[in-house]
Amino acid sequence: MNHKSLFSATGTVTLVGAGPGDPELLTLKAVKAIQNASVLFVDDLVSDEIVAYASAQARIVYVGKRGGCKSTPQTFIDKLMLMAAREGENVVRLKGGDPFIFGRGGEEVEHLQAAGVQVNIINGITAGLAAVTSLGVPLTHRQHAHGVVFVTGHAKPGDSGTDWRALAATAHSARLTLVIYMGVSGAGRIQDELLTGLPASTPVAVVQNASMPGQRHIITTLGLLAHDISLSSIASPSVIVVGDVISGLAQASAHPAAFGTA
Ligand code: SAH
């Protein structure tokens, strides 16, 4: 079927969750959408093995920081997607993890819908979930955690950001696991603020490159978080998982021998 002649005004944009990195963690829906796309806009954290599912005829546009370039401004990405959709292309926007957990998926949908473009969303496995699963740890547990909070460690410029003190108090009283994205570079401040409501002995895992060949992790405590991050030189992309669900691992591995690959 020729989409261009049938829908001359507008194609569709599908936001596809590429998962944490391992191509085997893609959904079948994601693979089909990637294969059927005529244009793909690809984020930084999406692995080459996943982009390889695209058809040989598809146009692939990298909009991350690959090749040492600065990442493409969000407004420009929005504009490019809109232009492609209006040309009747079958557009796939490939985003790391799940498109609706951080990574501005919500903003992209709002922009496209406001311009009258039909948007579909395909879930992916979010990095925080893959990270703890790779350690054999659950995010919730009837004994340790009644719920889980996905939270960003990186505030929008001009925004005061996450209220870590409120979050610490709630996580303590309601027994919640905290999964912090984009938190490694600000770990010192996050640690100090969380310590106002959570004990220094609270177990913490930091997982870098979850599900990828270069995955590594550290197991530490809230009181030693920033110190152990700098000692292990664990860096982005990483998630920081705070809470008693990590306690089994914390007991199993004595500090500082916990540093290493998963
Ligand atoms: N939408 C994505 C998150 C995008 S924000 C998702 O659902 O996973 C980017 C942040 O996600 C990174 O700074 C890091 O905190 C986390 N992240 C993404 N991929 C990761 C991976 N493979 N391992 C660990 N953290 C990852």
Short mmCIF file of C-alpha atoms in Angstrom, two decimals, residues 23-119:
data_model
loop_
_atom_site.label_atom_id
_atom_site.label_comp_id
_atom_site.label_asym_id
_atom_site.label_seq_id
_atom_site.Cartn_x
_atom_site.Cartn_y
_atom_site.Cartn_z
CA PRO A 23 18.11 -6.24 21.54
CA GLU A 24 16.49 -9.38 22.96
CA LEU A 25 14.59 -7.16 25.39
CA LEU A 26 12.71 -5.44 22.54
CA THR A 27 9.01 -6.21 22.24
CA LEU A 28 7.72 -7.88 19.07
CA LYS A 29 5.70 -4.74 18.41
CA ALA A 30 8.85 -2.64 18.59
CA VAL A 31 10.68 -4.88 16.10
CA LYS A 32 7.75 -4.74 13.65
CA ALA A 33 7.52 -0.96 13.91
CA ILE A 34 11.27 -0.56 13.33
CA GLN A 35 11.12 -2.88 10.31
CA ASN A 36 8.18 -0.97 8.79
CA ALA A 37 9.56 2.52 9.32
CA SER A 38 10.57 4.65 6.34
CA VAL A 39 12.39 7.17 8.57
CA LEU A 40 13.87 6.57 12.02
CA PHE A 41 14.97 9.24 14.48
CA VAL A 42 17.33 7.51 16.87
CA ASP A 43 18.39 8.55 20.36
CA ASP A 44 21.86 8.18 21.81
CA LEU A 45 21.27 5.24 24.10
CA VAL A 46 19.84 2.97 21.38
CA SER A 47 22.28 0.21 20.41
CA ASP A 48 23.37 -0.45 16.82
CA GLU A 49 21.99 -4.01 16.92
CA ILE A 50 18.53 -2.52 17.41
CA VAL A 51 18.87 0.03 14.61
CA ALA A 52 19.97 -2.90 12.40
CA TYR A 53 16.33 -4.11 12.34
CA ALA A 54 15.45 -1.14 10.11
CA SER A 55 14.89 -1.83 6.43
CA ALA A 56 17.78 -1.12 4.06
CA GLN A 57 15.64 1.55 2.36
CA ALA A 58 14.88 3.44 5.58
CA ARG A 59 16.46 6.80 6.32
CA ILE A 60 18.16 6.81 9.71
CA VAL A 61 18.68 10.08 11.52
CA TYR A 62 20.78 10.08 14.70
CA VAL A 63 19.65 12.84 17.02
CA GLY A 64 21.88 12.04 20.00
CA LYS A 65 25.46 12.91 20.80
CA ARG A 66 27.03 10.23 18.58
CA GLY A 67 30.26 11.04 16.81
CA GLY A 68 31.13 13.69 19.37
CA CYS A 69 28.46 16.10 18.06
CA LYS A 70 26.32 18.04 20.45
CA SER A 71 22.87 16.49 20.79
CA THR A 72 20.18 17.87 18.50
CA PRO A 73 17.99 20.48 20.23
CA GLN A 74 14.55 19.12 21.15
CA THR A 75 12.71 21.75 19.10
CA PHE A 76 14.67 20.75 16.02
CA ILE A 77 13.89 17.04 16.55
CA ASP A 78 10.20 17.96 16.89
CA LYS A 79 10.39 19.94 13.66
CA LEU A 80 12.13 17.14 11.75
CA MET A 81 9.56 14.57 12.90
CA LEU A 82 6.70 16.84 11.95
CA MET A 83 8.12 17.48 8.49
CA ALA A 84 8.63 13.77 7.86
CA ALA A 85 5.11 12.94 9.06
CA ARG A 86 3.64 15.64 6.83
CA GLU A 87 5.49 14.15 3.88
CA GLY A 88 3.55 10.95 4.55
CA GLU A 89 6.52 9.03 5.92
CA ASN A 90 6.08 6.19 8.36
CA VAL A 91 8.15 7.76 11.15
CA VAL A 92 9.61 5.85 14.07
CA ARG A 93 11.10 7.70 17.00
CA LEU A 94 13.43 5.23 18.72
CA LYS A 95 14.02 6.08 22.36
CA GLY A 96 16.02 4.23 25.02
CA GLY A 97 14.06 2.28 27.63
CA ASP A 98 10.40 3.24 27.69
CA PRO A 99 9.35 6.34 25.74
CA PHE A 100 7.22 7.58 28.64
CA ILE A 101 9.80 7.29 31.40
CA PHE A 102 11.84 10.51 31.17
CA GLY A 103 13.54 11.17 27.83
CA ARG A 104 10.85 13.74 26.90
CA GLY A 105 8.44 11.30 25.25
CA GLY A 106 5.47 13.14 26.72
CA GLU A 107 6.64 16.47 25.32
CA GLU A 108 7.14 14.97 21.86
CA VAL A 109 3.64 13.48 21.84
CA GLU A 110 2.08 16.79 22.92
CA HIS A 111 3.91 18.64 20.17
CA LEU A 112 2.98 16.18 17.43
CA GLN A 113 -0.64 15.88 18.48
CA ALA A 114 -1.00 19.65 18.65
CA ALA A 115 0.16 19.71 15.03
CA GLY A 116 -2.52 17.15 14.12
CA VAL A 117 -0.19 14.16 13.67
CA GLN A 118 -1.35 10.71 14.72
CA VAL A 119 1.00 9.28 17.36
#
